[in-house]
Amino acid sequence: MNSKRWIAALAGLAGLLLAEAASAAPDVTGFGGLVDGGFVYARVRASGAVLDSDQYVGQGDLLYTFDNPGLAVQVDVSDDFYYGVAHRLAHLWSAGGSAFWRDDKGTFGFSGSYFSTDAPAAPLFAGKTSVETYGIFGEYYIIKDLTLQARGGGTEGGGVGLQSYYGAAGLTWYDDPDLAVHAEYNYTTYSSGHDWTGIEGNVEYLPFHSVPVSLYVGYDYANISKAHDAHGGDSAAVYLGMKFHFGSGLTLRDYQRTGAIEWTGDSRPGANLKF
C-alpha cells in the first residue's frame, strides 16, 4: 500500500472515530446557564440598630429549554458570605427552581425557593432562620430594546412570619444589544412587621462576544416601616460583579431573553436580600 492509500485509510479511520465520539458525547442542546460573582456593601438601619455589612455573592443557574416557543425549567443555587459584624461570618444560602413558558414575546411562569442563614446576620436576622418563597413572574419583550417585568407571591418562615406577600415591577432598556439598563420597584409586607418598599437600578455591559462575561454595577434602596412599637428605618446597598453566560447567545440581550432567567418569582425586599 503506497503512502496515499495509507493517508486515505488513516483519514477514514479518524472520521469513524470522530463520528463515534460525537455519538457517545452527551447532548447539551437546550442547556444554558449563568455563574454570578459579586460584592455588596450595605448599610441597614432598623429597630434602632445601624450596621454596615460586606457581602460576597456567588450564584449559579442551570436552564433547560424544551423548545422555544415552549416550556423551560431552571434551578438556582446561591451562597452569600455576609459580614455584618467584623470577623463574624454568616452564610446566606438558597436553592430554588422555576418552570415557565417562553417565546419571542416574553416569559411567564412560577418559582419556589428555600432560604437559610446558619448564624445571626444582624440587623437583618437575630439568629438562625429559614424562609420559603413562592410566586409567579412574567416578562414582556414589548420591543427589541425594552422588556417589561412583573412578579408577585408570598413568603413564610421564622424570619418573616406567616401570610407575608410581595410584588414588584421592573423594566430593562437596551441602549445597545450589549448594554442593559435595569430599574425596578419592590414592595413587601411581612406579618412579623417591618414592611419594605424598595427601588433598585443597575447597568450591565458585555464587552466582548468572544468572551461571554458581562460586568454590572447597581444601587438598591429600601424604606423599612415601623412595626408595632419598634422603630422603622432604611437600607442602602451598592453592588458590583461579573456574570459568565452559557448557551447559544451572542449579545447580552440574547443571553437575557433566551438564556438563564434572572427575573423570577422570588422575593427581593431590599439590602440585596434574595429569598
Tab-separated table of N, CA and C in Angstrom, residues 90-182:
chain	number	residue	atom	x	y	z
A	90	ALA	N	-21.718	34.878	58.417
A	90	ALA	CA	-22.972	34.142	58.268
A	90	ALA	C	-23.112	33.750	56.800
A	91	HIS	N	-23.509	32.504	56.586
A	91	HIS	CA	-23.796	32.051	55.227
A	91	HIS	C	-25.281	32.275	54.945
A	92	LEU	N	-25.578	33.070	53.923
A	92	LEU	CA	-26.948	33.248	53.462
A	92	LEU	C	-27.068	32.427	52.179
A	93	TRP	N	-27.689	31.277	52.248
A	93	TRP	CA	-27.732	30.410	51.070
A	93	TRP	C	-29.182	30.113	50.690
A	94	SER	N	-29.370	29.797	49.433
A	94	SER	CA	-30.716	29.493	48.952
A	94	SER	C	-30.642	28.528	47.787
A	95	ALA	N	-31.742	27.832	47.574
A	95	ALA	CA	-31.898	26.934	46.438
A	95	ALA	C	-33.339	27.030	45.963
A	96	GLY	N	-33.524	27.026	44.662
A	96	GLY	CA	-34.882	27.162	44.137
A	96	GLY	C	-34.970	26.717	42.705
A	97	GLY	N	-36.169	26.846	42.168
A	97	GLY	CA	-36.395	26.450	40.795
A	97	GLY	C	-37.568	27.182	40.185
A	98	SER	N	-37.600	27.202	38.861
A	98	SER	CA	-38.676	27.863	38.119
A	98	SER	C	-39.081	26.994	36.940
A	99	ALA	N	-40.341	27.067	36.590
A	99	ALA	CA	-40.863	26.453	35.374
A	99	ALA	C	-41.650	27.534	34.643
A	100	PHE	N	-41.441	27.668	33.341
A	100	PHE	CA	-42.046	28.793	32.637
A	100	PHE	C	-42.192	28.493	31.147
A	101	TRP	N	-43.040	29.294	30.542
A	101	TRP	CA	-43.243	29.283	29.087
A	101	TRP	C	-42.497	30.472	28.513
A	102	ARG	N	-41.788	30.256	27.422
A	102	ARG	CA	-41.029	31.341	26.793
A	102	ARG	C	-41.249	31.311	25.285
A	103	ASP	N	-41.418	32.497	24.709
A	103	ASP	CA	-41.425	32.643	23.251
A	103	ASP	C	-40.785	33.978	22.914
A	104	ASP	N	-40.914	34.425	21.656
A	104	ASP	CA	-40.240	35.653	21.264
A	104	ASP	C	-40.924	36.909	21.787
A	105	LYS	N	-42.063	36.743	22.495
A	105	LYS	CA	-42.759	37.879	23.089
A	105	LYS	C	-42.503	38.021	24.588
A	106	GLY	N	-41.995	36.945	25.250
A	106	GLY	CA	-41.750	37.060	26.666
A	106	GLY	C	-41.749	35.726	27.382
A	107	THR	N	-41.875	35.776	28.699
A	107	THR	CA	-41.909	34.586	29.544
A	107	THR	C	-43.019	34.727	30.571
A	108	PHE	N	-43.515	33.570	31.045
A	108	PHE	CA	-44.474	33.550	32.142
A	108	PHE	C	-44.306	32.223	32.865
A	109	GLY	N	-44.208	32.272	34.216
A	109	GLY	CA	-44.025	31.026	34.954
A	109	GLY	C	-44.142	31.221	36.445
A	110	PHE	N	-43.709	30.208	37.181
A	110	PHE	CA	-43.756	30.278	38.638
A	110	PHE	C	-42.443	29.774	39.210
A	111	SER	N	-42.159	30.212	40.457
A	111	SER	CA	-40.904	29.883	41.123
A	111	SER	C	-41.165	29.494	42.567
A	112	GLY	N	-40.245	28.722	43.116
A	112	GLY	CA	-40.242	28.406	44.535
A	112	GLY	C	-38.811	28.330	45.014
A	113	SER	N	-38.569	28.705	46.282
A	113	SER	CA	-37.202	28.690	46.779
A	113	SER	C	-37.181	28.479	48.288
A	114	TYR	N	-36.018	28.070	48.773
A	114	TYR	CA	-35.772	27.907	50.204
A	114	TYR	C	-34.517	28.686	50.557
A	115	PHE	N	-34.610	29.548	51.573
A	115	PHE	CA	-33.502	30.396	52.007
A	115	PHE	C	-33.180	30.085	53.462
A	116	SER	N	-31.893	30.142	53.802
A	116	SER	CA	-31.494	29.873	55.176
A	116	SER	C	-30.248	30.668	55.522
A	117	THR	N	-30.146	31.073	56.791
A	117	THR	CA	-28.911	31.633	57.322
A	117	THR	C	-28.472	30.776	58.496
A	118	ASP	N	-27.192	30.424	58.541
A	118	ASP	CA	-26.703	29.489	59.552
A	118	ASP	C	-26.161	30.168	60.800
A	119	ALA	N	-26.270	31.518	60.849
A	119	ALA	CA	-25.764	32.269	62.000
A	119	ALA	C	-26.462	33.623	62.032
A	120	PRO	N	-26.406	34.343	63.151
A	120	PRO	CA	-27.004	35.681	63.182
A	120	PRO	C	-26.427	36.568	62.088
A	121	ALA	N	-27.299	37.333	61.421
A	121	ALA	CA	-26.887	38.265	60.373
A	121	ALA	C	-27.470	39.621	60.721
A	122	ALA	N	-26.983	40.190	61.812
A	122	ALA	CA	-27.511	41.452	62.320
A	122	ALA	C	-27.311	42.568	61.298
A	123	PRO	N	-28.275	43.522	61.206
A	123	PRO	CA	-29.545	43.556	61.953
A	123	PRO	C	-30.688	42.890	61.202
A	124	LEU	N	-30.375	42.142	60.141
A	124	LEU	CA	-31.429	41.536	59.331
A	124	LEU	C	-32.066	40.348	60.037
A	125	PHE	N	-31.242	39.455	60.616
A	125	PHE	CA	-31.732	38.255	61.286
A	125	PHE	C	-31.007	38.108	62.619
A	126	ALA	N	-31.776	37.900	63.693
A	126	ALA	CA	-31.196	37.799	65.035
A	126	ALA	C	-30.527	36.450	65.274
A	127	GLY	N	-30.860	35.448	64.488
A	127	GLY	CA	-30.273	34.125	64.667
A	127	GLY	C	-30.535	33.262	63.458
A	128	LYS	N	-30.251	31.975	63.610
A	128	LYS	CA	-30.502	31.041	62.521
A	128	LYS	C	-31.981	31.060	62.146
A	129	THR	N	-32.256	31.066	60.862
A	129	THR	CA	-33.650	31.083	60.426
A	129	THR	C	-33.736	30.598	58.993
A	130	SER	N	-34.946	30.386	58.529
A	130	SER	CA	-35.168	29.973	57.138
A	130	SER	C	-36.431	30.656	56.626
A	131	VAL	N	-36.479	30.813	55.311
A	131	VAL	CA	-37.602	31.481	54.644
A	131	VAL	C	-37.936	30.692	53.383
A	132	GLU	N	-39.231	30.460	53.155
A	132	GLU	CA	-39.677	29.838	51.912
A	132	GLU	C	-40.403	30.890	51.067
A	133	THR	N	-40.179	30.841	49.775
A	133	THR	CA	-40.766	31.805	48.842
A	133	THR	C	-41.475	31.067	47.717
A	134	TYR	N	-42.620	31.599	47.299
A	134	TYR	CA	-43.336	31.052	46.143
A	134	TYR	C	-43.981	32.211	45.400
A	135	GLY	N	-44.000	32.145	44.073
A	135	GLY	CA	-44.578	33.251	43.335
A	135	GLY	C	-44.640	33.001	41.842
A	136	ILE	N	-45.252	33.940	41.145
A	136	ILE	CA	-45.352	33.923	39.692
A	136	ILE	C	-44.592	35.124	39.137
A	137	PHE	N	-44.216	35.038	37.858
A	137	PHE	CA	-43.463	36.129	37.256
A	137	PHE	C	-43.739	36.172	35.761
A	138	GLY	N	-43.427	37.309	35.175
A	138	GLY	CA	-43.594	37.449	33.739
A	138	GLY	C	-42.703	38.531	33.175
A	139	GLU	N	-42.300	38.347	31.933
A	139	GLU	CA	-41.563	39.357	31.185
A	139	GLU	C	-42.236	39.539	29.831
A	140	TYR	N	-42.287	40.775	29.371
A	140	TYR	CA	-42.883	41.081	28.084
A	140	TYR	C	-41.851	41.849	27.262
A	141	TYR	N	-41.419	41.258	26.141
A	141	TYR	CA	-40.449	41.899	25.266
A	141	TYR	C	-41.226	42.804	24.314
A	142	ILE	N	-41.579	43.967	24.822
A	142	ILE	CA	-42.521	44.825	24.125
A	142	ILE	C	-41.948	45.318	22.799
A	143	ILE	N	-40.681	45.665	22.766
A	143	ILE	CA	-39.948	45.961	21.534
A	143	ILE	C	-38.550	45.382	21.713
A	144	LYS	N	-37.733	45.428	20.671
A	144	LYS	CA	-36.419	44.799	20.770
A	144	LYS	C	-35.524	45.464	21.811
A	145	ASP	N	-35.810	46.734	22.137
A	145	ASP	CA	-34.960	47.464	23.076
A	145	ASP	C	-35.551	47.580	24.477
A	146	LEU	N	-36.755	47.030	24.718
A	146	LEU	CA	-37.409	47.233	26.011
A	146	LEU	C	-38.104	45.961	26.483
A	147	THR	N	-37.846	45.610	27.749
A	147	THR	CA	-38.512	44.495	28.406
A	147	THR	C	-39.253	45.012	29.633
A	148	LEU	N	-40.543	44.653	29.767
A	148	LEU	CA	-41.332	44.971	30.954
A	148	LEU	C	-41.445	43.720	31.812
A	149	GLN	N	-41.434	43.896	33.150
A	149	GLN	CA	-41.364	42.763	34.065
A	149	GLN	C	-42.303	42.950	35.252
A	150	ALA	N	-42.823	41.833	35.771
A	150	ALA	CA	-43.671	41.863	36.961
A	150	ALA	C	-43.544	40.531	37.683
A	151	ARG	N	-43.728	40.549	38.999
A	151	ARG	CA	-43.744	39.326	39.801
A	151	ARG	C	-44.522	39.582	41.086
A	152	GLY	N	-44.960	38.484	41.714
A	152	GLY	CA	-45.664	38.591	42.985
A	152	GLY	C	-45.787	37.230	43.618
A	153	GLY	N	-45.968	37.197	44.942
A	153	GLY	CA	-46.086	35.920	45.632
A	153	GLY	C	-46.083	36.088	47.129
A	154	GLY	N	-45.681	35.042	47.827
A	154	GLY	CA	-45.709	35.048	49.276
A	154	GLY	C	-44.464	34.429	49.877
A	155	THR	N	-44.245	34.717	51.159
A	155	THR	CA	-43.128	34.153	51.905
A	155	THR	C	-43.629	33.709	53.273
A	156	GLU	N	-42.915	32.760	53.861
A	156	GLU	CA	-43.194	32.356	55.225
A	156	GLU	C	-41.925	31.782	55.825
A	157	GLY	N	-41.859	31.807	57.152
A	157	GLY	CA	-40.678	31.297	57.826
A	157	GLY	C	-40.392	32.093	59.083
A	158	GLY	N	-39.383	31.640	59.844
A	158	GLY	CA	-39.076	32.252	61.128
A	158	GLY	C	-38.660	33.697	61.038
A	159	GLY	N	-38.066	34.085	59.895
A	159	GLY	CA	-37.573	35.445	59.796
A	159	GLY	C	-38.592	36.458	59.327
A	160	VAL	N	-39.725	36.025	58.764
A	160	VAL	CA	-40.656	36.973	58.168
A	160	VAL	C	-42.096	36.796	58.635
A	161	GLY	N	-42.418	35.685	59.277
A	161	GLY	CA	-43.782	35.447	59.725
A	161	GLY	C	-44.633	34.811	58.650
A	162	LEU	N	-45.863	34.468	59.031
A	162	LEU	CA	-46.792	33.851	58.100
A	162	LEU	C	-47.580	34.910	57.333
A	163	GLN	N	-48.158	34.508	56.213
A	163	GLN	CA	-49.022	35.369	55.405
A	163	GLN	C	-48.325	36.680	55.025
A	164	SER	N	-47.108	36.554	54.539
A	164	SER	CA	-46.350	37.700	54.068
A	164	SER	C	-46.347	37.693	52.544
A	165	TYR	N	-46.453	38.879	51.944
A	165	TYR	CA	-46.632	38.973	50.499
A	165	TYR	C	-45.685	40.005	49.898
A	166	TYR	N	-45.450	39.871	48.594
A	166	TYR	CA	-44.584	40.819	47.909
A	166	TYR	C	-45.053	40.979	46.469
A	167	GLY	N	-44.667	42.099	45.883
A	167	GLY	CA	-44.924	42.370	44.475
A	167	GLY	C	-43.851	43.290	43.940
A	168	ALA	N	-43.589	43.208	42.644
A	168	ALA	CA	-42.548	44.031	42.038
A	168	ALA	C	-42.861	44.269	40.575
A	169	ALA	N	-42.367	45.391	40.073
A	169	ALA	CA	-42.461	45.733	38.656
A	169	ALA	C	-41.122	46.304	38.225
A	170	GLY	N	-40.714	45.991	37.000
A	170	GLY	CA	-39.432	46.477	36.521
A	170	GLY	C	-39.403	46.637	35.011
A	171	LEU	N	-38.311	47.197	34.538
A	171	LEU	CA	-38.085	47.313	33.100
A	171	LEU	C	-36.594	47.251	32.822
A	172	THR	N	-36.260	46.781	31.635
A	172	THR	CA	-34.874	46.748	31.165
A	172	THR	C	-34.819	47.397	29.788
A	173	TRP	N	-33.961	48.397	29.666
A	173	TRP	CA	-33.793	49.113	28.410
A	173	TRP	C	-32.419	48.778	27.833
A	174	TYR	N	-32.382	48.425	26.559
A	174	TYR	CA	-31.129	48.102	25.880
A	174	TYR	C	-30.715	49.293	25.031
A	175	ASP	N	-29.823	50.098	25.579
A	175	ASP	CA	-29.292	51.217	24.809
A	175	ASP	C	-28.473	50.702	23.636
A	176	ASP	N	-27.993	49.480	23.775
A	176	ASP	CA	-27.223	48.757	22.772
A	176	ASP	C	-27.481	47.282	23.069
A	177	PRO	N	-27.400	46.376	22.095
A	177	PRO	CA	-27.635	44.959	22.395
A	177	PRO	C	-26.732	44.397	23.491
A	178	ASP	N	-25.613	45.085	23.775
A	178	ASP	CA	-24.691	44.623	24.813
A	178	ASP	C	-24.669	45.526	26.039
A	179	LEU	N	-25.595	46.486	26.130
A	179	LEU	CA	-25.654	47.399	27.262
A	179	LEU	C	-27.099	47.470	27.766
A	180	ALA	N	-27.335	46.964	28.987
A	180	ALA	CA	-28.678	46.916	29.560
A	180	ALA	C	-28.754	47.818	30.785
A	181	VAL	N	-29.823	48.629	30.841
A	181	VAL	CA	-30.105	49.485	31.996
A	181	VAL	C	-31.403	48.989	32.619
A	182	HIS	N	-31.343	48.614	33.897
A	182	HIS	CA	-32.492	47.988	34.561
A	182	HIS	C	-32.922	48.824	35.765
